[in-house]
PDB file of C-alpha atoms in Angstrom:
ATOM      1  CA  MET A   1     183.049 177.966  59.476  1.00  0.00           C
ATOM      2  CA  LEU A   2     182.593 181.692  59.974  1.00  0.00           C
ATOM      3  CA  THR A   3     186.322 182.316  59.625  1.00  0.00           C
ATOM      4  CA  ALA A   4     186.325 180.760  56.136  1.00  0.00           C
ATOM      5  CA  ASN A   5     186.565 183.067  53.174  1.00  0.00           C
ATOM      6  CA  PRO A   6     183.731 183.487  52.288  1.00  0.00           C
ATOM      7  CA  PRO A   7     182.073 182.568  55.621  1.00  0.00           C
ATOM      8  CA  CYS A   8     180.076 179.327  55.678  1.00  0.00           C
ATOM      9  CA  PHE A   9     176.828 179.323  57.635  1.00  0.00           C
ATOM     10  CA  TYR A  10     173.294 177.989  57.636  1.00  0.00           C
ATOM     11  CA  GLN A  11     170.210 180.190  57.492  1.00  0.00           C
ATOM     12  CA  HIS A  12     167.251 179.105  59.607  1.00  0.00           C
ATOM     13  CA  VAL A  13     164.009 178.605  57.692  1.00  0.00           C
ATOM     14  CA  GLY A  14     161.372 178.138  60.392  1.00  0.00           C
ATOM     15  CA  LEU A  15     158.676 175.968  58.889  1.00  0.00           C
ATOM     16  CA  TYR A  16     157.064 173.619  61.390  1.00  0.00           C
ATOM     17  CA  ALA A  17     154.320 171.113  60.652  1.00  0.00           C
ATOM     18  CA  TYR A  18     152.674 169.051  63.388  1.00  0.00           C
ATOM     19  CA  ARG A  19     149.897 166.488  63.301  1.00  0.00           C
ATOM     20  CA  ARG A  20     146.683 167.416  65.113  1.00  0.00           C
ATOM     21  CA  GLU A  21     147.184 164.765  67.798  1.00  0.00           C
ATOM     22  CA  PHE A  22     150.645 166.087  68.571  1.00  0.00           C
ATOM     23  CA  LEU A  23     149.437 169.699  68.703  1.00  0.00           C
ATOM     24  CA  LEU A  24     146.838 168.701  71.285  1.00  0.00           C
ATOM     25  CA  ARG A  25     149.594 167.032  73.340  1.00  0.00           C
ATOM     26  CA  LEU A  26     151.903 170.033  72.865  1.00  0.00           C
ATOM     27  CA  ALA A  27     149.227 172.415  74.130  1.00  0.00           C
ATOM     28  CA  GLU A  28     149.090 170.424  77.375  1.00  0.00           C
ATOM     29  CA  MET A  29     152.860 170.552  77.935  1.00  0.00           C
ATOM     30  CA  PRO A  30     154.118 173.353  80.164  1.00  0.00           C
ATOM     31  CA  PRO A  31     156.714 175.667  78.593  1.00  0.00           C
ATOM     32  CA  CYS A  32     160.283 174.753  79.527  1.00  0.00           C
ATOM     33  CA  ALA A  33     162.596 177.365  81.029  1.00  0.00           C
ATOM     34  CA  MET A  34     164.629 177.707  77.836  1.00  0.00           C
ATOM     35  CA  GLU A  35     161.472 178.292  75.768  1.00  0.00           C
ATOM     36  CA  THR A  36     160.466 181.079  78.130  1.00  0.00           C
ATOM     37  CA  ILE A  37     163.902 182.700  77.854  1.00  0.00           C
ATOM     38  CA  GLU A  38     164.409 182.297  74.107  1.00  0.00           C
ATOM     39  CA  LYS A  39     160.742 182.689  73.031  1.00  0.00           C
ATOM     40  CA  LEU A  40     161.074 179.611  70.781  1.00  0.00           C
ATOM     41  CA  GLU A  41     158.156 177.211  71.156  1.00  0.00           C
ATOM     42  CA  GLN A  42     160.018 174.432  69.344  1.00  0.00           C
ATOM     43  CA  LEU A  43     162.295 174.170  72.391  1.00  0.00           C
ATOM     44  CA  ARG A  44     159.303 172.758  74.309  1.00  0.00           C
ATOM     45  CA  VAL A  45     159.194 169.916  71.792  1.00  0.00           C
ATOM     46  CA  LEU A  46     162.908 169.196  72.105  1.00  0.00           C
ATOM     47  CA  PHE A  47     163.015 169.450  75.910  1.00  0.00           C
ATOM     48  CA  ALA A  48     160.041 167.055  76.091  1.00  0.00           C
ATOM     49  CA  GLY A  49     162.189 164.460  74.336  1.00  0.00           C
ATOM     50  CA  TYR A  50     160.760 164.689  70.829  1.00  0.00           C
ATOM     51  CA  SER A  51     162.851 165.256  67.732  1.00  0.00           C
ATOM     52  CA  ILE A  52     162.475 167.779  64.944  1.00  0.00           C
ATOM     53  CA  LEU A  53     163.386 166.781  61.411  1.00  0.00           C
ATOM     54  CA  VAL A  54     165.801 169.221  59.800  1.00  0.00           C
ATOM     55  CA  GLY A  55     166.306 169.674  56.087  1.00  0.00           C
ATOM     56  CA  VAL A  56     168.933 171.589  54.181  1.00  0.00           C
ATOM     57  CA  VAL A  57     168.040 173.775  51.202  1.00  0.00           C
ATOM     58  CA  GLU A  58     170.629 174.839  48.657  1.00  0.00           C
ATOM     59  CA  GLU A  59     169.376 178.355  47.942  1.00  0.00           C
ATOM     60  CA  PRO A  60     169.042 181.200  50.479  1.00  0.00           C
ATOM     61  CA  THR A  61     165.600 182.634  51.096  1.00  0.00           C
ATOM     62  CA  PHE A  62     164.070 185.706  52.705  1.00  0.00           C
ATOM     63  CA  GLY A  63     162.156 186.040  55.958  1.00  0.00           C
ATOM     64  CA  ILE A  64     158.492 186.771  56.519  1.00  0.00           C
ATOM     65  CA  ASP A  65     158.560 188.332  59.970  1.00  0.00           C
ATOM     66  CA  THR A  66     155.989 191.111  59.801  1.00  0.00           C
ATOM     67  CA  PRO A  67     152.564 191.686  58.230  1.00  0.00           C
ATOM     68  CA  ASP A  68     154.256 193.918  55.619  1.00  0.00           C
ATOM     69  CA  ASP A  69     156.708 191.106  54.766  1.00  0.00           C
ATOM     70  CA  TYR A  70     153.748 188.772  54.254  1.00  0.00           C
ATOM     71  CA  LEU A  71     151.908 191.234  52.008  1.00  0.00           C
ATOM     72  CA  ALA A  72     155.054 191.696  49.914  1.00  0.00           C
ATOM     73  CA  PHE A  73     155.395 187.888  49.636  1.00  0.00           C
ATOM     74  CA  VAL A  74     151.760 187.519  48.511  1.00  0.00           C
ATOM     75  CA  GLU A  75     152.208 190.272  45.929  1.00  0.00           C
ATOM     76  CA  LYS A  76     155.409 188.667  44.611  1.00  0.00           C
ATOM     77  CA  CYS A  77     153.609 185.299  44.281  1.00  0.00           C
ATOM     78  CA  ARG A  78     150.721 186.900  42.406  1.00  0.00           C
ATOM     79  CA  ARG A  79     153.163 188.392  39.892  1.00  0.00           C
ATOM     80  CA  ALA A  80     155.027 185.096  39.386  1.00  0.00           C
TER      81      ALA A  80
END
């Protein structure tokens, strides 16, 4: 895929939604080793045997990784 011209790849859009009951259960689960290494809490869900639904979007998006990114996003939405 990455050797194609142009390269073909998927961009991760990390949006997770859990029901309250599941969040309470998740909070009781100990972190798995891989979660501790990778710092990805969704790995706890997968290693506990649960599944995560994945969707594919057609258009690329941008990340909101810092408080400044969030403020820029809010400002962009206000102008839209």
